[in-house]
mmCIF file of C-alpha atoms in Angstrom:
data_model
loop_
_atom_site.group_PDB
_atom_site.id
_atom_site.type_symbol
_atom_site.label_atom_id
_atom_site.label_comp_id
_atom_site.label_asym_id
_atom_site.label_seq_id
_atom_site.Cartn_x
_atom_site.Cartn_y
_atom_site.Cartn_z
ATOM 1 C CA UNK A 1 -129.043 -55.304 178.124
ATOM 2 C CA UNK A 2 -127.721 -58.689 179.380
ATOM 3 C CA UNK A 3 -127.604 -62.058 177.420
ATOM 4 C CA UNK A 4 -129.279 -63.992 180.810
ATOM 5 C CA UNK A 5 -131.727 -60.840 181.419
ATOM 6 C CA UNK A 6 -132.825 -61.347 177.514
ATOM 7 C CA UNK A 7 -132.850 -64.723 178.192
ATOM 8 C CA UNK A 8 -135.087 -64.788 181.032
ATOM 9 C CA UNK A 9 -137.751 -62.584 179.578
ATOM 10 C CA UNK A 10 -137.918 -64.222 176.927
ATOM 11 C CA UNK A 11 -138.663 -67.236 178.711
ATOM 12 C CA UNK A 12 -141.079 -65.509 180.776
ATOM 13 C CA UNK A 13 -143.165 -63.983 177.655
ATOM 14 C CA UNK A 14 -142.427 -66.181 174.657
ATOM 15 C CA UNK A 15 -143.423 -64.493 171.206
ATOM 16 C CA UNK A 16 -146.311 -65.109 169.035
ATOM 17 C CA UNK A 17 -146.031 -66.375 165.834
ATOM 18 C CA UNK A 18 -146.476 -63.559 163.587
ATOM 19 C CA UNK A 19 -146.792 -63.866 159.678
ATOM 20 C CA UNK A 20 -144.065 -61.109 159.052
ATOM 21 C CA UNK A 21 -140.220 -61.072 160.814
ATOM 22 C CA UNK A 22 -140.241 -57.406 160.367
ATOM 23 C CA UNK A 23 -142.332 -53.798 161.085
ATOM 24 C CA UNK A 24 -143.763 -53.185 157.287
ATOM 25 C CA UNK A 25 -145.552 -49.978 156.562
ATOM 26 C CA UNK A 26 -148.354 -52.169 156.476
ATOM 27 C CA UNK A 27 -148.247 -52.330 159.981
ATOM 28 C CA UNK A 28 -149.042 -48.552 160.448
ATOM 29 C CA UNK A 29 -152.018 -48.387 158.073
ATOM 30 C CA UNK A 30 -154.635 -49.258 160.633
ATOM 31 C CA UNK A 31 -155.609 -52.101 158.646
ATOM 32 C CA UNK A 32 -155.338 -55.988 159.626
ATOM 33 C CA UNK A 33 -152.006 -56.052 159.586
ATOM 34 C CA UNK A 34 -152.055 -53.283 162.528
ATOM 35 C CA UNK A 35 -154.486 -55.248 164.162
ATOM 36 C CA UNK A 36 -152.583 -58.450 164.463
ATOM 37 C CA UNK A 37 -149.629 -57.016 165.568
ATOM 38 C CA UNK A 38 -151.708 -54.862 168.053
ATOM 39 C CA UNK A 39 -154.200 -58.198 169.419
ATOM 40 C CA UNK A 40 -150.704 -60.428 169.291
ATOM 41 C CA UNK A 41 -148.453 -58.203 170.606
ATOM 42 C CA UNK A 42 -149.544 -54.699 172.391
ATOM 43 C CA UNK A 43 -152.534 -55.532 174.352
ATOM 44 C CA UNK A 44 -152.204 -59.398 174.758
ATOM 45 C CA UNK A 45 -148.628 -58.717 176.821
ATOM 46 C CA UNK A 46 -149.755 -55.737 178.453
ATOM 47 C CA UNK A 47 -153.618 -56.325 178.804
ATOM 48 C CA UNK A 48 -155.230 -54.873 181.801
ATOM 49 C CA UNK A 49 -159.596 -54.267 182.224
ATOM 50 C CA UNK A 50 -158.359 -50.299 181.241
ATOM 51 C CA UNK A 51 -157.007 -51.464 178.225
ATOM 52 C CA UNK A 52 -158.780 -54.296 177.122
ATOM 53 C CA UNK A 53 -161.508 -51.862 176.018
ATOM 54 C CA UNK A 54 -159.280 -50.713 173.189
ATOM 55 C CA UNK A 55 -161.750 -47.234 173.119
ATOM 56 C CA UNK A 56 -159.608 -44.342 171.466
ATOM 57 C CA UNK A 57 -158.516 -43.559 174.832
ATOM 58 C CA UNK A 58 -159.198 -44.218 178.565
ATOM 59 C CA UNK A 59 -161.478 -43.192 181.503
ATOM 60 C CA UNK A 60 -160.122 -43.423 185.077
ATOM 61 C CA UNK A 61 -161.393 -42.486 188.454
ATOM 62 C CA UNK A 62 -158.623 -40.551 190.284
ATOM 63 C CA UNK A 63 -159.510 -37.938 193.711
ATOM 64 C CA UNK A 64 -157.790 -35.183 194.724
ATOM 65 C CA UNK A 65 -154.377 -33.844 193.225
ATOM 66 C CA UNK A 66 -152.818 -35.176 190.541
ATOM 67 C CA UNK A 67 -149.687 -35.059 188.812
ATOM 68 C CA UNK A 68 -148.741 -35.627 184.951
ATOM 69 C CA UNK A 69 -145.802 -35.429 182.784
ATOM 70 C CA UNK A 70 -144.901 -36.497 179.344
ATOM 71 C CA UNK A 71 -141.278 -37.307 177.564
ATOM 72 C CA UNK A 72 -139.960 -38.922 174.066
ATOM 73 C CA UNK A 73 -137.358 -41.606 174.221
ATOM 74 C CA UNK A 74 -135.042 -41.860 171.277
ATOM 75 C CA UNK A 75 -131.665 -43.343 172.910
ATOM 76 C CA UNK A 76 -129.510 -44.753 170.176
ATOM 77 C CA UNK A 77 -128.927 -48.032 170.592
ATOM 78 C CA UNK A 78 -132.051 -49.053 172.044
ATOM 79 C CA UNK A 79 -130.242 -52.077 173.353
ATOM 80 C CA UNK A 80 -127.718 -51.014 175.959
ATOM 81 C CA UNK A 81 -125.820 -53.210 179.023
ATOM 82 C CA UNK A 82 -128.450 -53.680 181.463
ATOM 83 C CA UNK A 83 -131.689 -52.164 179.635
ATOM 84 C CA UNK A 84 -133.249 -51.077 176.370
ATOM 85 C CA UNK A 85 -135.450 -48.519 175.022
ATOM 86 C CA UNK A 86 -138.760 -49.881 176.667
ATOM 87 C CA UNK A 87 -137.948 -50.244 179.737
ATOM 88 C CA UNK A 88 -135.991 -46.861 180.031
ATOM 89 C CA UNK A 89 -139.111 -45.578 178.660
ATOM 90 C CA UNK A 90 -141.215 -46.694 181.901
ATOM 91 C CA UNK A 91 -139.196 -46.004 184.403
ATOM 92 C CA UNK A 92 -138.197 -42.220 182.881
ATOM 93 C CA UNK A 93 -142.015 -41.665 183.356
ATOM 94 C CA UNK A 94 -142.637 -43.477 186.256
ATOM 95 C CA UNK A 95 -139.280 -41.193 187.983
ATOM 96 C CA UNK A 96 -140.798 -38.449 187.012
ATOM 97 C CA UNK A 97 -143.838 -38.205 188.617
ATOM 98 C CA UNK A 98 -142.393 -40.013 191.895
ATOM 99 C CA UNK A 99 -139.914 -36.649 191.762
ATOM 100 C CA UNK A 100 -143.479 -34.492 191.956
ATOM 101 C CA UNK A 101 -143.903 -36.236 194.956
ATOM 102 C CA UNK A 102 -146.533 -38.497 193.387
ATOM 103 C CA UNK A 103 -147.377 -42.521 193.321
ATOM 104 C CA UNK A 104 -147.508 -43.098 189.344
ATOM 105 C CA UNK A 105 -150.732 -45.005 188.581
ATOM 106 C CA UNK A 106 -151.216 -44.966 184.407
ATOM 107 C CA UNK A 107 -149.295 -44.618 181.714
ATOM 108 C CA UNK A 108 -149.944 -43.484 177.661
ATOM 109 C CA UNK A 109 -147.401 -45.858 175.491
ATOM 110 C CA UNK A 110 -146.953 -44.625 171.959
ATOM 111 C CA UNK A 111 -144.714 -46.294 169.661
ATOM 112 C CA UNK A 112 -142.830 -44.844 166.333
ATOM 113 C CA UNK A 113 -141.850 -47.782 164.431
ATOM 114 C CA UNK A 114 -139.201 -47.546 161.533
ATOM 115 C CA UNK A 115 -139.953 -49.651 158.601
ATOM 116 C CA UNK A 116 -137.470 -52.896 158.919
ATOM 117 C CA UNK A 117 -137.357 -53.386 162.488
ATOM 118 C CA UNK A 118 -137.083 -57.015 163.289
ATOM 119 C CA UNK A 119 -140.094 -58.568 165.218
ATOM 120 C CA UNK A 120 -138.181 -60.477 167.769
ATOM 121 C CA UNK A 121 -136.451 -56.935 169.058
ATOM 122 C CA UNK A 122 -139.828 -54.978 168.817
ATOM 123 C CA UNK A 123 -141.170 -58.390 170.631
ATOM 124 C CA UNK A 124 -138.052 -57.901 173.752
ATOM 125 C CA UNK A 125 -139.374 -54.725 174.034
ATOM 126 C CA UNK A 126 -142.551 -54.926 174.694
ATOM 127 C CA UNK A 127 -141.571 -57.504 177.343
ATOM 128 C CA UNK A 128 -139.080 -55.015 179.253
ATOM 129 C CA UNK A 129 -141.859 -52.642 179.118
ATOM 130 C CA UNK A 130 -144.439 -55.143 180.849
ATOM 131 C CA UNK A 131 -141.979 -56.199 183.578
ATOM 132 C CA UNK A 132 -140.525 -52.537 184.071
ATOM 133 C CA UNK A 133 -144.584 -51.830 184.788
ATOM 134 C CA UNK A 134 -145.211 -54.372 187.026
ATOM 135 C CA UNK A 135 -142.067 -53.839 189.101
ATOM 136 C CA UNK A 136 -143.454 -49.993 189.022
ATOM 137 C CA UNK A 137 -146.476 -51.021 189.877
ATOM 138 C CA UNK A 138 -148.157 -48.884 186.894
ATOM 139 C CA UNK A 139 -150.446 -49.761 184.208
ATOM 140 C CA UNK A 140 -150.553 -48.649 180.468
ATOM 141 C CA UNK A 141 -153.625 -47.783 179.728
ATOM 142 C CA UNK A 142 -154.134 -46.349 176.355
ATOM 143 C CA UNK A 143 -151.353 -45.493 173.586
ATOM 144 C CA UNK A 144 -150.693 -45.462 169.557
ATOM 145 C CA UNK A 145 -148.846 -46.855 166.926
ATOM 146 C CA UNK A 146 -147.133 -45.486 163.719
ATOM 147 C CA UNK A 147 -145.054 -46.907 161.256
ATOM 148 C CA UNK A 148 -142.139 -44.363 159.095
ATOM 149 C CA UNK A 149 -140.506 -45.460 156.090
ATOM 150 C CA UNK A 150 -137.129 -47.084 156.446
ATOM 151 C CA UNK A 151 -134.595 -44.133 156.948
ATOM 152 C CA UNK A 152 -136.662 -41.773 158.649
ATOM 153 C CA UNK A 153 -136.571 -43.403 162.157
ATOM 154 C CA UNK A 154 -133.963 -44.554 164.423
ATOM 155 C CA UNK A 155 -135.611 -48.229 164.870
ATOM 156 C CA UNK A 156 -137.866 -46.793 167.527
ATOM 157 C CA UNK A 157 -139.559 -44.411 169.491
ATOM 158 C CA UNK A 158 -141.472 -44.101 172.230
ATOM 159 C CA UNK A 159 -143.532 -41.394 173.932
ATOM 160 C CA UNK A 160 -145.138 -41.523 177.227
ATOM 161 C CA UNK A 161 -147.572 -39.914 179.308
ATOM 162 C CA UNK A 162 -147.770 -40.437 183.075
ATOM 163 C CA UNK A 163 -150.563 -39.670 185.698
ATOM 164 C CA UNK A 164 -150.137 -40.389 189.581
ATOM 165 C CA UNK A 165 -151.656 -39.199 192.587
ATOM 166 C CA UNK A 166 -150.238 -36.789 194.677
ATOM 167 C CA UNK A 167 -148.929 -38.243 198.101
ATOM 168 C CA UNK A 168 -150.537 -37.120 200.983
ATOM 169 C CA UNK A 169 -148.055 -35.827 202.797
ATOM 170 C CA UNK A 170 -146.112 -34.205 199.919
ATOM 171 C CA UNK A 171 -144.704 -31.114 199.409
ATOM 172 C CA UNK A 172 -142.174 -30.696 197.039
ATOM 173 C CA UNK A 173 -141.212 -26.968 195.564
ATOM 174 C CA UNK A 174 -137.972 -25.497 195.207
ATOM 175 C CA UNK A 175 -139.690 -22.649 196.782
ATOM 176 C CA UNK A 176 -138.953 -24.324 200.338
ATOM 177 C CA UNK A 177 -135.620 -24.997 200.231
ATOM 178 C CA UNK A 178 -133.549 -23.027 202.843
ATOM 179 C CA UNK A 179 -129.966 -22.889 203.976
ATOM 180 C CA UNK A 180 -128.737 -25.503 206.352
ATOM 181 C CA UNK A 181 -130.672 -28.231 204.088
ATOM 182 C CA UNK A 182 -128.413 -31.365 203.152
ATOM 183 C CA UNK A 183 -128.523 -32.598 199.605
ATOM 184 C CA UNK A 184 -128.727 -36.859 199.090
ATOM 185 C CA UNK A 185 -127.711 -38.608 196.097
ATOM 186 C CA UNK A 186 -129.608 -41.954 195.997
ATOM 187 C CA UNK A 187 -126.783 -43.978 194.159
ATOM 188 C CA UNK A 188 -123.572 -43.589 192.288
ATOM 189 C CA UNK A 189 -123.091 -41.056 189.021
ATOM 190 C CA UNK A 190 -122.651 -41.503 185.754
ATOM 191 C CA UNK A 191 -123.407 -45.192 185.201
ATOM 192 C CA UNK A 192 -125.916 -45.005 182.232
ATOM 193 C CA UNK A 193 -123.933 -42.369 180.380
ATOM 194 C CA UNK A 194 -120.805 -44.157 180.021
ATOM 195 C CA UNK A 195 -122.872 -47.374 180.020
ATOM 196 C CA UNK A 196 -124.273 -46.184 176.593
ATOM 197 C CA UNK A 197 -121.284 -44.505 175.661
ATOM 198 C CA UNK A 198 -119.384 -47.888 175.869
ATOM 199 C CA UNK A 199 -121.898 -49.665 172.997
ATOM 200 C CA UNK A 200 -121.826 -46.807 171.582
ATOM 201 C CA UNK A 201 -117.966 -46.263 170.669
ATOM 202 C CA UNK A 202 -117.547 -49.909 170.752
ATOM 203 C CA UNK A 203 -115.442 -49.589 174.323
ATOM 204 C CA UNK A 204 -114.407 -52.574 176.129
ATOM 205 C CA UNK A 205 -113.215 -52.251 179.871
ATOM 206 C CA UNK A 206 -112.298 -54.972 182.470
ATOM 207 C CA UNK A 207 -115.295 -54.726 184.221
ATOM 208 C CA UNK A 208 -118.990 -54.694 182.680
ATOM 209 C CA UNK A 209 -120.584 -51.100 183.202
ATOM 210 C CA UNK A 210 -124.735 -51.754 183.120
ATOM 211 C CA UNK A 211 -127.078 -48.883 183.250
ATOM 212 C CA UNK A 212 -128.445 -47.888 186.300
ATOM 213 C CA UNK A 213 -132.214 -47.791 185.014
ATOM 214 C CA UNK A 214 -134.882 -48.707 187.650
ATOM 215 C CA UNK A 215 -137.085 -47.192 189.108
ATOM 216 C CA UNK A 216 -137.602 -45.102 192.170
ATOM 217 C CA UNK A 217 -141.314 -44.411 193.467
ATOM 218 C CA UNK A 218 -141.019 -47.193 196.295
ATOM 219 C CA UNK A 219 -138.062 -45.496 197.457
ATOM 220 C CA UNK A 220 -139.500 -41.814 197.356
ATOM 221 C CA UNK A 221 -143.023 -42.489 198.804
ATOM 222 C CA UNK A 222 -141.345 -44.534 201.687
ATOM 223 C CA UNK A 223 -139.293 -41.132 202.256
ATOM 224 C CA UNK A 224 -142.322 -38.722 201.821
ATOM 225 C CA UNK A 225 -144.231 -41.381 204.289
ATOM 226 C CA UNK A 226 -141.807 -40.855 206.956
ATOM 227 C CA UNK A 227 -140.466 -37.375 206.522
ATOM 228 C CA UNK A 228 -143.601 -35.651 204.786
ATOM 229 C CA UNK A 229 -142.966 -31.914 204.187
ATOM 230 C CA UNK A 230 -139.234 -32.308 205.550
ATOM 231 C CA UNK A 231 -138.239 -33.789 201.736
ATOM 232 C CA UNK A 232 -137.651 -30.099 200.166
ATOM 233 C CA UNK A 233 -137.311 -31.445 196.899
ATOM 234 C CA UNK A 234 -136.419 -34.238 194.504
ATOM 235 C CA UNK A 235 -134.983 -34.213 191.307
ATOM 236 C CA UNK A 236 -133.919 -36.914 188.822
ATOM 237 C CA UNK A 237 -130.252 -35.952 187.027
ATOM 238 C CA UNK A 238 -130.940 -37.624 183.773
ATOM 239 C CA UNK A 239 -129.820 -34.999 180.986
ATOM 240 C CA UNK A 240 -127.434 -32.824 181.473
ATOM 241 C CA UNK A 241 -126.197 -34.951 185.074
ATOM 242 C CA UNK A 242 -125.963 -34.096 188.472
ATOM 243 C CA UNK A 243 -123.993 -30.589 188.018
ATOM 244 C CA UNK A 244 -126.404 -29.093 185.963
ATOM 245 C CA UNK A 245 -129.591 -30.152 188.018
ATOM 246 C CA UNK A 246 -127.626 -28.711 191.094
ATOM 247 C CA UNK A 247 -127.117 -25.669 188.711
ATOM 248 C CA UNK A 248 -130.687 -25.321 188.153
ATOM 249 C CA UNK A 249 -131.539 -26.036 191.865
ATOM 250 C CA UNK A 250 -129.025 -23.266 192.853
ATOM 251 C CA UNK A 251 -130.233 -20.657 190.036
ATOM 252 C CA UNK A 252 -133.583 -20.909 190.613
ATOM 253 C CA UNK A 253 -133.776 -21.014 194.397
ATOM 254 C CA UNK A 254 -131.246 -17.892 194.770
ATOM 255 C CA UNK A 255 -129.217 -19.793 197.272
ATOM 256 C CA UNK A 256 -125.983 -21.400 196.732
ATOM 257 C CA UNK A 257 -125.115 -25.076 197.043
ATOM 258 C CA UNK A 258 -121.857 -26.804 198.226
ATOM 259 C CA UNK A 259 -121.064 -29.882 196.568
ATOM 260 C CA UNK A 260 -118.134 -32.779 198.270
ATOM 261 C CA UNK A 261 -116.335 -33.946 195.952
ATOM 262 C CA UNK A 262 -115.265 -36.847 198.409
ATOM 263 C CA UNK A 263 -118.744 -38.237 199.232
ATOM 264 C CA UNK A 264 -120.141 -38.370 195.304
ATOM 265 C CA UNK A 265 -120.842 -41.984 194.950
ATOM 266 C CA UNK A 266 -118.913 -43.491 191.733
ATOM 267 C CA UNK A 267 -118.231 -46.913 190.864
ATOM 268 C CA UNK A 268 -114.954 -47.393 190.294
ATOM 269 C CA UNK A 269 -114.930 -48.361 186.783
ATOM 270 C CA UNK A 270 -117.032 -45.847 185.943
ATOM 271 C CA UNK A 271 -114.432 -43.356 187.451
ATOM 272 C CA UNK A 272 -112.023 -45.128 185.408
ATOM 273 C CA UNK A 273 -113.789 -44.653 182.468
ATOM 274 C CA UNK A 274 -114.860 -40.734 182.484
ATOM 275 C CA UNK A 275 -111.231 -40.239 183.033
ATOM 276 C CA UNK A 276 -110.236 -42.512 180.321
ATOM 277 C CA UNK A 277 -112.581 -40.606 178.019
ATOM 278 C CA UNK A 278 -111.884 -37.480 179.514
ATOM 279 C CA UNK A 279 -115.525 -36.857 180.852
ATOM 280 C CA UNK A 280 -116.814 -34.992 184.053
ATOM 281 C CA UNK A 281 -118.600 -37.191 185.932
ATOM 282 C CA UNK A 282 -120.907 -34.467 186.928
ATOM 283 C CA UNK A 283 -122.241 -34.013 183.703
ATOM 284 C CA UNK A 284 -123.069 -37.560 182.431
ATOM 285 C CA UNK A 285 -126.545 -38.885 182.323
ATOM 286 C CA UNK A 286 -128.256 -40.707 184.681
ATOM 287 C CA UNK A 287 -131.637 -42.714 184.716
ATOM 288 C CA UNK A 288 -131.584 -44.637 187.944
ATOM 289 C CA UNK A 289 -131.002 -42.150 191.001
ATOM 290 C CA UNK A 290 -132.051 -39.050 192.143
ATOM 291 C CA UNK A 291 -131.293 -35.723 194.456
ATOM 292 C CA UNK A 292 -133.031 -35.449 197.376
ATOM 293 C CA UNK A 293 -133.242 -32.112 199.172
ATOM 294 C CA UNK A 294 -134.177 -32.719 202.952
ATOM 295 C CA UNK A 295 -134.076 -30.680 206.375
ATOM 296 C CA UNK A 296 -130.887 -31.000 208.417
ATOM 297 C CA UNK A 297 -132.765 -32.859 211.303
ATOM 298 C CA UNK A 298 -133.763 -35.746 209.180
ATOM 299 C CA UNK A 299 -131.145 -36.269 206.762
ATOM 300 C CA UNK A 300 -129.364 -38.520 208.886
ATOM 301 C CA UNK A 301 -132.669 -41.155 209.005
ATOM 302 C CA UNK A 302 -133.560 -40.065 205.428
ATOM 303 C CA UNK A 303 -129.702 -41.587 204.020
ATOM 304 C CA UNK A 304 -130.607 -44.553 206.670
ATOM 305 C CA UNK A 305 -134.018 -45.224 204.696
ATOM 306 C CA UNK A 306 -132.798 -44.974 201.027
ATOM 307 C CA UNK A 307 -129.880 -47.231 201.783
ATOM 308 C CA UNK A 308 -132.568 -49.727 202.495
ATOM 309 C CA UNK A 309 -133.401 -49.974 198.970
ATOM 310 C CA UNK A 310 -131.629 -51.823 196.610
ATOM 311 C CA UNK A 311 -131.749 -48.278 194.507
ATOM 312 C CA UNK A 312 -130.478 -46.890 196.962
ATOM 313 C CA UNK A 313 -127.675 -48.767 198.878
ATOM 314 C CA UNK A 314 -125.085 -46.806 197.676
ATOM 315 C CA UNK A 315 -126.953 -43.325 198.594
ATOM 316 C CA UNK A 316 -124.677 -40.408 200.065
ATOM 317 C CA UNK A 317 -125.111 -37.590 201.760
ATOM 318 C CA UNK A 318 -122.942 -35.510 198.965
ATOM 319 C CA UNK A 319 -123.561 -31.307 200.091
ATOM 320 C CA UNK A 320 -125.772 -28.592 201.784
ATOM 321 C CA UNK A 321 -127.522 -25.773 200.464
ATOM 322 C CA UNK A 322 -125.608 -22.469 201.585
ATOM 323 C CA UNK A 323 -126.629 -18.770 202.157
ATOM 324 C CA UNK A 324 -123.140 -17.575 200.566
ATOM 325 C CA UNK A 325 -122.475 -17.173 196.749
ATOM 326 C CA UNK A 326 -125.961 -17.456 196.074
ATOM 327 C CA UNK A 327 -127.114 -18.967 192.470
ATOM 328 C CA UNK A 328 -124.238 -20.982 192.047
ATOM 329 C CA UNK A 329 -122.886 -24.272 193.248
ATOM 330 C CA UNK A 330 -119.242 -24.933 194.378
ATOM 331 C CA UNK A 331 -117.762 -28.366 194.260
ATOM 332 C CA UNK A 332 -114.829 -28.659 197.240
ATOM 333 C CA UNK A 333 -112.199 -31.154 195.729
ATOM 334 C CA UNK A 334 -110.586 -34.695 197.106
ATOM 335 C CA UNK A 335 -107.587 -32.108 197.540
ATOM 336 C CA UNK A 336 -108.690 -29.100 199.047
ATOM 337 C CA UNK A 337 -109.785 -26.756 196.168
ATOM 338 C CA UNK A 338 -113.051 -25.544 194.794
ATOM 339 C CA UNK A 339 -114.703 -24.501 191.797
ATOM 340 C CA UNK A 340 -117.846 -23.475 190.173
ATOM 341 C CA UNK A 341 -120.178 -25.963 188.832
ATOM 342 C CA UNK A 342 -121.868 -24.483 185.938
ATOM 343 C CA UNK A 343 -124.730 -25.418 183.720
ATOM 344 C CA UNK A 344 -123.537 -28.214 180.809
ATOM 345 C CA UNK A 345 -123.080 -26.030 177.669
ATOM 346 C CA UNK A 346 -123.765 -27.711 173.939
ATOM 347 C CA UNK A 347 -123.819 -32.116 173.797
ATOM 348 C CA UNK A 348 -121.479 -34.482 176.031
ATOM 349 C CA UNK A 349 -123.544 -37.043 175.764
ATOM 350 C CA UNK A 350 -126.597 -36.939 172.921
ATOM 351 C CA UNK A 351 -129.373 -39.654 172.537
ATOM 352 C CA UNK A 352 -129.040 -41.107 176.136
ATOM 353 C CA UNK A 353 -132.602 -41.265 177.037
#
């Protein structure tokens, strides 16, 4: 996270006075220290009528079909340019629901804290969770906190579950895509993975590279409201990157996909970093972009709509679904060649979410 962003968040929510400056095993005992940590930190900062009940679970009213997702976040380092594990956990869960064609509403939030984690770092993560949840329009309504011995964790792990209401008119299903549909990418490739790599490996570039982590539910909801069933499929290319996601879609649909290298949005500094590190941006992780497969007749309008959002300013139509080469993704290079894009094999950038 950038220093200015961190300062702004601390001014917004100053840290309460606690008796310990680091997490201890006692904070996971369920006793007085746990109570103090939760009351002065989690419950007070994230308070809402449902969480305020402080029960073993949460009771909410929902109608019709719902979408549900769960995820775990083990990123290293937990603080990185443009964000931290807290907002990443919120955004990642919100986006998984958005990709289902749902309006995210509620989150569970569970922490596994390592003994010795500085309270200042935990507080900064909590504040980022609060801000990210407010921006995405979701509430944290239940959760859990555990502490493990020093050396048995990596500062902090976060587990989330998200629940959302399926949007009216939503019909997201890989079985609905067909030849002629267009593929839209909502933002630049590989930004998150390169931001993490730069910190982990101590790399310095001429310009800063920050993670693209953000919520996408406002954008996807607008798409579905405007185009309904013409939005066939939504996916967020996180682990494994765009190449893996497109390979999965081609394999499961038994259709071909043509991608055009010249149309792929990528920041110049990210492209340079990938070249320097010998990485293919198609397989680098992302956290704030999505792939949309839409009917050809609404593709131009859908792209224009996406570009109206801050998250989608650099969106581009990057390819199309084809009947040829079923089950395969073919990338048309900028110099006229072609290559098959396979699913990622092995690890390229571990611990990116």
